[in-house]
Amino acid sequence: MSEAVRTMLQTHAEAAREAAAQADAGFLWDFWYPAARSTAVRGQKLVTAMLLEVPLVLGRTSEGKVFAMRDSCPHRGMPLSYGRLDGRVVECCYHGWRFDACSGQCVEIPSLSSQDKLKVERIFAGHYPCQERDGYVWVYMNAPGTKLPETAPAAPALTVFSDKYRITHLSCDLPSHIDHGIIGLMDPAHGPFVHQSWFWRKRGSIHEKAKQFEPIPNGFRMSPHSPSTNSAPYQLLKKITGEPVTTTIDFVLPNLRTEIDQSGKMWFSSRATVTPVRRDLCRIDFVAAWNLFFLPVSIFRIFGKIFLRQDQETMIQQAEGLKHNPRLMLIDDADRPAKWYFALKANLIESRRTGEAMAHPMDGPVTLRWRS
């Protein structure tokens, strides 16, 4: 067996082992994930990120196009982030191998002599599609050992309803598996306990609620409804506009929760993503936009940080209990969205395995009732 064939087989075996390990981690591949804020990727700076336990290096070409590569030189595994970017090519700091930033294709190996017959252009560093949306650099993560689609879908975009609006971004890390982060994100019953505050909820304001949910592709929707009467911001918006407030909340695989609040011409739109970094760490990236003239960005960020910190502290405490692998339970109706999430995820994986259409766990609209 030639050395080239042996190397090729070894590479495929390593990719297969890596794919199996990451599948065991419960990750969903072939989706866009936010890797970094656009403002962090500037000039000739190389930025590191970790998505689904894959180390990435991000950068921006001299033309302003963002790119994402696996942060590993295929020669000796040196992180490419220790190298340099000249505006078009990423150079490894170890032996000077150079790779086209937008394709990952090797363009030069300085150590080769005139007698060497190695075809440099056949060597590639790992490369991932990259797009910018709403102030984020999104990376399309395909499973290790698989080919990228010929055309990747567009990265998610925040819904806005006017040309002029304010926008802001927040983030925090959660020391938990992606599944716990997501079902915590969609949990409708923790508000009066985790988010107790004078401006939002109080334990004494708990009352019974009934909301209609409906299936949507790869997810579900809390149908347009009047928001909770025990949430002061919604009541303030209603008084200012003199019109009813409606709220629509969507969850879509792999990790997107969007909320749209509207009252007359006033609107507020937000998106939260829970992105897996490692199997024991995920990150919430929250972006919100609005045309509410009375809500400065600075004020919103104060309250937004309080909310995220409350969620973060709760997940840190939960992580202590999860270390011991306790038996867990989900109840109806408050935990039904969590059940739908797990079913959607399992059905998507099965659909990709068999090639058959994905079965949706909901067969139509349903009304859920809980107290919060």
mmCIF file of N, CA, C and O in Angstrom, residues 58-124:
data_model
loop_
_atom_site.group_PDB
_atom_site.id
_atom_site.type_symbol
_atom_site.label_atom_id
_atom_site.label_comp_id
_atom_site.label_asym_id
_atom_site.label_seq_id
_atom_site.Cartn_x
_atom_site.Cartn_y
_atom_site.Cartn_z
ATOM 1 N N LEU A 58 -11.602 32.592 11.745
ATOM 2 C CA LEU A 58 -12.388 33.505 10.920
ATOM 3 C C LEU A 58 -11.529 34.693 10.529
ATOM 4 O O LEU A 58 -10.610 35.083 11.255
ATOM 5 N N GLY A 59 -11.844 35.275 9.399
ATOM 6 C CA GLY A 59 -11.128 36.453 8.954
ATOM 7 C C GLY A 59 -11.915 37.185 7.891
ATOM 8 O O GLY A 59 -13.030 36.796 7.528
ATOM 9 N N ARG A 60 -11.321 38.249 7.394
ATOM 10 C CA ARG A 60 -11.968 39.079 6.374
ATOM 11 C C ARG A 60 -10.928 39.426 5.310
ATOM 12 O O ARG A 60 -9.823 39.887 5.643
ATOM 13 N N THR A 61 -11.265 39.175 4.053
ATOM 14 C CA THR A 61 -10.337 39.474 2.969
ATOM 15 C C THR A 61 -10.226 40.983 2.774
ATOM 16 O O THR A 61 -10.990 41.762 3.335
ATOM 17 N N SER A 62 -9.263 41.374 1.965
ATOM 18 C CA SER A 62 -9.083 42.806 1.691
ATOM 19 C C SER A 62 -10.284 43.395 0.972
ATOM 20 O O SER A 62 -10.485 44.608 0.994
ATOM 21 N N GLU A 63 -11.112 42.528 0.351
ATOM 22 C CA GLU A 63 -12.345 43.000 -0.298
ATOM 23 C C GLU A 63 -13.513 43.076 0.685
ATOM 24 O O GLU A 63 -14.618 43.456 0.308
ATOM 25 N N GLY A 64 -13.278 42.670 1.937
ATOM 26 C CA GLY A 64 -14.320 42.755 2.951
ATOM 27 C C GLY A 64 -15.158 41.504 3.118
ATOM 28 O O GLY A 64 -16.097 41.492 3.921
ATOM 29 N N LYS A 65 -14.825 40.429 2.414
ATOM 30 C CA LYS A 65 -15.597 39.193 2.510
ATOM 31 C C LYS A 65 -15.108 38.359 3.689
ATOM 32 O O LYS A 65 -13.912 38.134 3.844
ATOM 33 N N VAL A 66 -16.064 37.902 4.514
ATOM 34 C CA VAL A 66 -15.680 37.057 5.647
ATOM 35 C C VAL A 66 -15.477 35.620 5.184
ATOM 36 O O VAL A 66 -16.079 35.177 4.201
ATOM 37 N N PHE A 67 -14.615 34.891 5.913
ATOM 38 C CA PHE A 67 -14.370 33.486 5.593
ATOM 39 C C PHE A 67 -14.205 32.713 6.888
ATOM 40 O O PHE A 67 -13.936 33.275 7.962
ATOM 41 N N ALA A 68 -14.401 31.395 6.795
ATOM 42 C CA ALA A 68 -14.235 30.505 7.947
ATOM 43 C C ALA A 68 -13.501 29.255 7.486
ATOM 44 O O ALA A 68 -13.892 28.619 6.498
ATOM 45 N N MET A 69 -12.448 28.904 8.199
ATOM 46 C CA MET A 69 -11.674 27.701 7.923
ATOM 47 C C MET A 69 -11.530 26.908 9.215
ATOM 48 O O MET A 69 -11.632 27.466 10.320
ATOM 49 N N ARG A 70 -11.277 25.622 9.089
ATOM 50 C CA ARG A 70 -10.925 24.837 10.268
ATOM 51 C C ARG A 70 -9.584 25.328 10.770
ATOM 52 O O ARG A 70 -8.647 25.523 9.978
ATOM 53 N N ASP A 71 -9.489 25.530 12.077
ATOM 54 C CA ASP A 71 -8.271 26.113 12.632
ATOM 55 C C ASP A 71 -7.200 25.042 12.822
ATOM 56 O O ASP A 71 -6.755 24.746 13.936
ATOM 57 N N SER A 72 -6.780 24.474 11.693
ATOM 58 C CA SER A 72 -5.776 23.409 11.732
ATOM 59 C C SER A 72 -5.134 23.285 10.362
ATOM 60 O O SER A 72 -5.828 23.066 9.356
ATOM 61 N N CYS A 73 -3.828 23.410 10.306
ATOM 62 C CA CYS A 73 -3.124 23.201 9.043
ATOM 63 C C CYS A 73 -3.103 21.702 8.739
ATOM 64 O O CYS A 73 -2.783 20.891 9.618
ATOM 65 N N PRO A 74 -3.453 21.280 7.521
ATOM 66 C CA PRO A 74 -3.471 19.853 7.196
ATOM 67 C C PRO A 74 -2.093 19.209 7.176
ATOM 68 O O PRO A 74 -1.988 17.986 7.084
ATOM 69 N N HIS A 75 -1.041 20.010 7.318
ATOM 70 C CA HIS A 75 0.315 19.469 7.308
ATOM 71 C C HIS A 75 0.657 18.835 8.659
ATOM 72 O O HIS A 75 0.817 17.622 8.775
ATOM 73 N N ARG A 76 0.720 19.636 9.717
ATOM 74 C CA ARG A 76 1.099 19.141 11.041
ATOM 75 C C ARG A 76 0.091 19.523 12.127
ATOM 76 O O ARG A 76 0.373 19.374 13.309
ATOM 77 N N GLY A 77 -1.061 20.060 11.725
ATOM 78 C CA GLY A 77 -2.095 20.375 12.699
ATOM 79 C C GLY A 77 -1.902 21.687 13.440
ATOM 80 O O GLY A 77 -2.629 21.978 14.403
ATOM 81 N N MET A 78 -0.939 22.500 13.038
ATOM 82 C CA MET A 78 -0.739 23.789 13.690
ATOM 83 C C MET A 78 -1.990 24.662 13.487
ATOM 84 O O MET A 78 -2.493 24.766 12.373
ATOM 85 N N PRO A 79 -2.514 25.289 14.558
ATOM 86 C CA PRO A 79 -3.656 26.202 14.363
ATOM 87 C C PRO A 79 -3.295 27.317 13.397
ATOM 88 O O PRO A 79 -2.293 28.021 13.572
ATOM 89 N N LEU A 80 -4.113 27.469 12.370
ATOM 90 C CA LEU A 80 -3.857 28.514 11.380
ATOM 91 C C LEU A 80 -4.022 29.904 11.976
ATOM 92 O O LEU A 80 -3.507 30.883 11.429
ATOM 93 N N SER A 81 -4.732 29.992 13.102
ATOM 94 C CA SER A 81 -4.942 31.292 13.741
ATOM 95 C C SER A 81 -3.633 31.886 14.269
ATOM 96 O O SER A 81 -3.562 33.087 14.536
ATOM 97 N N TYR A 82 -2.582 31.070 14.425
ATOM 98 C CA TYR A 82 -1.279 31.591 14.823
ATOM 99 C C TYR A 82 -0.523 32.170 13.628
ATOM 100 O O TYR A 82 0.540 32.788 13.810
ATOM 101 N N GLY A 83 -1.046 31.950 12.444
ATOM 102 C CA GLY A 83 -0.394 32.442 11.242
ATOM 103 C C GLY A 83 -0.787 33.868 10.918
ATOM 104 O O GLY A 83 -1.145 34.656 11.794
ATOM 105 N N ARG A 84 -0.759 34.192 9.638
ATOM 106 C CA ARG A 84 -1.098 35.561 9.252
ATOM 107 C C ARG A 84 -1.954 35.565 7.996
ATOM 108 O O ARG A 84 -1.949 34.609 7.205
ATOM 109 N N LEU A 85 -2.681 36.651 7.838
ATOM 110 C CA LEU A 85 -3.547 36.864 6.671
ATOM 111 C C LEU A 85 -3.017 38.070 5.918
ATOM 112 O O LEU A 85 -2.817 39.139 6.508
ATOM 113 N N ASP A 86 -2.803 37.898 4.623
ATOM 114 C CA ASP A 86 -2.305 39.025 3.830
ATOM 115 C C ASP A 86 -3.411 39.728 3.046
ATOM 116 O O ASP A 86 -3.136 40.528 2.158
ATOM 117 N N GLY A 87 -4.660 39.404 3.389
ATOM 118 C CA GLY A 87 -5.797 39.998 2.682
ATOM 119 C C GLY A 87 -6.456 39.043 1.719
ATOM 120 O O GLY A 87 -7.601 39.249 1.309
ATOM 121 N N ARG A 88 -5.761 37.973 1.349
ATOM 122 C CA ARG A 88 -6.312 36.977 0.418
ATOM 123 C C ARG A 88 -5.930 35.565 0.813
ATOM 124 O O ARG A 88 -6.681 34.617 0.592
ATOM 125 N N VAL A 89 -4.758 35.392 1.423
ATOM 126 C CA VAL A 89 -4.201 34.079 1.716
ATOM 127 C C VAL A 89 -3.869 33.982 3.201
ATOM 128 O O VAL A 89 -3.360 34.940 3.800
ATOM 129 N N VAL A 90 -4.162 32.812 3.789
ATOM 130 C CA VAL A 90 -3.778 32.532 5.171
ATOM 131 C C VAL A 90 -2.506 31.689 5.151
ATOM 132 O O VAL A 90 -2.453 30.657 4.478
ATOM 133 N N GLU A 91 -1.494 32.140 5.879
ATOM 134 C CA GLU A 91 -0.202 31.451 5.910
ATOM 135 C C GLU A 91 0.017 30.813 7.278
ATOM 136 O O GLU A 91 -0.105 31.465 8.308
ATOM 137 N N CYS A 92 0.358 29.518 7.288
ATOM 138 C CA CYS A 92 0.659 28.802 8.522
ATOM 139 C C CYS A 92 2.002 29.278 9.074
ATOM 140 O O CYS A 92 2.973 29.442 8.325
ATOM 141 N N CYS A 93 2.056 29.461 10.398
ATOM 142 C CA CYS A 93 3.285 29.987 11.009
ATOM 143 C C CYS A 93 4.382 28.941 11.129
ATOM 144 O O CYS A 93 5.539 29.279 11.409
ATOM 145 N N TYR A 94 4.054 27.647 10.917
ATOM 146 C CA TYR A 94 5.027 26.569 11.173
ATOM 147 C C TYR A 94 5.945 26.345 9.968
ATOM 148 O O TYR A 94 7.172 26.397 10.087
ATOM 149 N N HIS A 95 5.368 26.085 8.806
ATOM 150 C CA HIS A 95 6.167 25.828 7.608
ATOM 151 C C HIS A 95 5.783 26.721 6.430
ATOM 152 O O HIS A 95 6.238 26.499 5.313
ATOM 153 N N GLY A 96 4.931 27.698 6.696
ATOM 154 C CA GLY A 96 4.617 28.670 5.660
ATOM 155 C C GLY A 96 3.658 28.200 4.592
ATOM 156 O O GLY A 96 3.544 28.842 3.539
ATOM 157 N N TRP A 97 2.982 27.058 4.821
ATOM 158 C CA TRP A 97 1.983 26.642 3.845
ATOM 159 C C TRP A 97 0.927 27.740 3.736
ATOM 160 O O TRP A 97 0.491 28.312 4.748
ATOM 161 N N ARG A 98 0.493 28.002 2.493
ATOM 162 C CA ARG A 98 -0.439 29.108 2.247
ATOM 163 C C ARG A 98 -1.731 28.581 1.632
ATOM 164 O O ARG A 98 -1.695 27.718 0.740
ATOM 165 N N PHE A 99 -2.852 29.117 2.108
ATOM 166 C CA PHE A 99 -4.172 28.646 1.696
ATOM 167 C C PHE A 99 -5.044 29.823 1.289
ATOM 168 O O PHE A 99 -5.077 30.858 1.986
ATOM 169 N N ASP A 100 -5.745 29.643 0.176
ATOM 170 C CA ASP A 100 -6.713 30.651 -0.238
ATOM 171 C C ASP A 100 -7.800 30.759 0.828
ATOM 172 O O ASP A 100 -8.425 29.764 1.194
ATOM 173 N N ALA A 101 -8.047 31.958 1.324
ATOM 174 C CA ALA A 101 -8.945 32.135 2.458
ATOM 175 C C ALA A 101 -10.386 31.771 2.140
ATOM 176 O O ALA A 101 -11.111 31.308 3.022
ATOM 177 N N CYS A 102 -10.806 31.960 0.907
ATOM 178 C CA CYS A 102 -12.215 31.760 0.567
ATOM 179 C C CYS A 102 -12.531 30.355 0.066
ATOM 180 O O CYS A 102 -13.694 30.023 -0.143
ATOM 181 N N SER A 103 -11.530 29.519 -0.135
ATOM 182 C CA SER A 103 -11.791 28.151 -0.587
ATOM 183 C C SER A 103 -11.046 27.106 0.243
ATOM 184 O O SER A 103 -11.388 25.929 0.206
ATOM 185 N N GLY A 104 -10.021 27.522 0.977
ATOM 186 C CA GLY A 104 -9.205 26.591 1.740
ATOM 187 C C GLY A 104 -8.177 25.855 0.901
ATOM 188 O O GLY A 104 -7.412 25.032 1.421
ATOM 189 N N GLN A 105 -8.119 26.145 -0.399
ATOM 190 C CA GLN A 105 -7.189 25.442 -1.289
ATOM 191 C C GLN A 105 -5.753 25.904 -1.054
ATOM 192 O O GLN A 105 -5.478 27.103 -0.917
ATOM 193 N N CYS A 106 -4.846 24.946 -0.988
ATOM 194 C CA CYS A 106 -3.437 25.273 -0.823
ATOM 195 C C CYS A 106 -2.912 25.915 -2.104
ATOM 196 O O CYS A 106 -3.160 25.425 -3.216
ATOM 197 N N VAL A 107 -2.188 27.001 -1.952
ATOM 198 C CA VAL A 107 -1.641 27.694 -3.121
ATOM 199 C C VAL A 107 -0.114 27.690 -3.137
ATOM 200 O O VAL A 107 0.495 27.996 -4.161
ATOM 201 N N GLU A 108 0.512 27.313 -1.999
ATOM 202 C CA GLU A 108 1.975 27.293 -1.990
ATOM 203 C C GLU A 108 2.487 26.480 -0.807
ATOM 204 O O GLU A 108 1.963 26.569 0.306
ATOM 205 N N ILE A 109 3.533 25.676 -1.072
ATOM 206 C CA ILE A 109 4.282 24.983 -0.019
ATOM 207 C C ILE A 109 5.749 25.369 -0.218
ATOM 208 O O ILE A 109 6.421 24.865 -1.137
ATOM 209 N N PRO A 110 6.265 26.300 0.563
ATOM 210 C CA PRO A 110 7.611 26.847 0.316
ATOM 211 C C PRO A 110 8.730 25.811 0.303
ATOM 212 O O PRO A 110 9.740 26.012 -0.381
ATOM 213 N N SER A 111 8.571 24.696 1.029
ATOM 214 C CA SER A 111 9.662 23.729 1.137
ATOM 215 C C SER A 111 9.816 22.844 -0.094
ATOM 216 O O SER A 111 10.810 22.115 -0.217
ATOM 217 N N LEU A 112 8.880 22.868 -1.014
ATOM 218 C CA LEU A 112 8.959 22.001 -2.192
ATOM 219 C C LEU A 112 10.082 22.448 -3.122
ATOM 220 O O LEU A 112 10.265 23.642 -3.376
ATOM 221 N N SER A 113 10.812 21.476 -3.614
ATOM 222 C CA SER A 113 11.872 21.769 -4.581
ATOM 223 C C SER A 113 11.342 21.552 -5.998
ATOM 224 O O SER A 113 10.224 21.083 -6.194
ATOM 225 N N SER A 114 12.159 21.857 -6.958
ATOM 226 C CA SER A 114 11.759 21.689 -8.364
ATOM 227 C C SER A 114 11.560 20.223 -8.727
ATOM 228 O O SER A 114 10.919 19.903 -9.728
ATOM 229 N N GLN A 115 12.107 19.313 -7.902
ATOM 230 C CA GLN A 115 11.986 17.885 -8.197
ATOM 231 C C GLN A 115 10.693 17.281 -7.623
ATOM 232 O O GLN A 115 10.300 16.177 -8.006
ATOM 233 N N ASP A 116 10.056 17.995 -6.705
ATOM 234 C CA ASP A 116 8.839 17.467 -6.072
ATOM 235 C C ASP A 116 7.675 17.471 -7.058
ATOM 236 O O ASP A 116 7.503 18.412 -7.848
ATOM 237 N N LYS A 117 6.880 16.387 -6.995
ATOM 238 C CA LYS A 117 5.739 16.262 -7.902
ATOM 239 C C LYS A 117 4.392 16.375 -7.176
ATOM 240 O O LYS A 117 3.337 16.116 -7.760
ATOM 241 N N LEU A 118 4.416 16.769 -5.900
ATOM 242 C CA LEU A 118 3.177 16.922 -5.133
ATOM 243 C C LEU A 118 2.309 18.012 -5.762
ATOM 244 O O LEU A 118 2.789 19.119 -6.046
ATOM 245 N N LYS A 119 1.053 17.673 -6.017
ATOM 246 C CA LYS A 119 0.127 18.649 -6.605
ATOM 247 C C LYS A 119 -0.480 19.477 -5.469
ATOM 248 O O LYS A 119 -1.416 19.046 -4.780
ATOM 249 N N VAL A 120 0.066 20.641 -5.280
ATOM 250 C CA VAL A 120 -0.332 21.511 -4.172
ATOM 251 C C VAL A 120 -1.814 21.836 -4.219
ATOM 252 O O VAL A 120 -2.490 21.895 -3.184
ATOM 253 N N GLU A 121 -2.343 22.020 -5.425
ATOM 254 C CA GLU A 121 -3.741 22.449 -5.567
ATOM 255 C C GLU A 121 -4.743 21.398 -5.115
ATOM 256 O O GLU A 121 -5.933 21.694 -4.955
ATOM 257 N N ARG A 122 -4.283 20.172 -4.885
ATOM 258 C CA ARG A 122 -5.173 19.115 -4.418
ATOM 259 C C ARG A 122 -5.279 19.063 -2.891
ATOM 260 O O ARG A 122 -5.995 18.231 -2.348
ATOM 261 N N ILE A 123 -4.550 19.915 -2.222
ATOM 262 C CA ILE A 123 -4.547 19.940 -0.766
ATOM 263 C C ILE A 123 -5.476 21.058 -0.294
ATOM 264 O O ILE A 123 -5.410 22.189 -0.809
ATOM 265 N N PHE A 124 -6.316 20.757 0.661
ATOM 266 C CA PHE A 124 -7.269 21.738 1.171
ATOM 267 C C PHE A 124 -7.251 21.750 2.698
ATOM 268 O O PHE A 124 -7.198 20.701 3.344
#
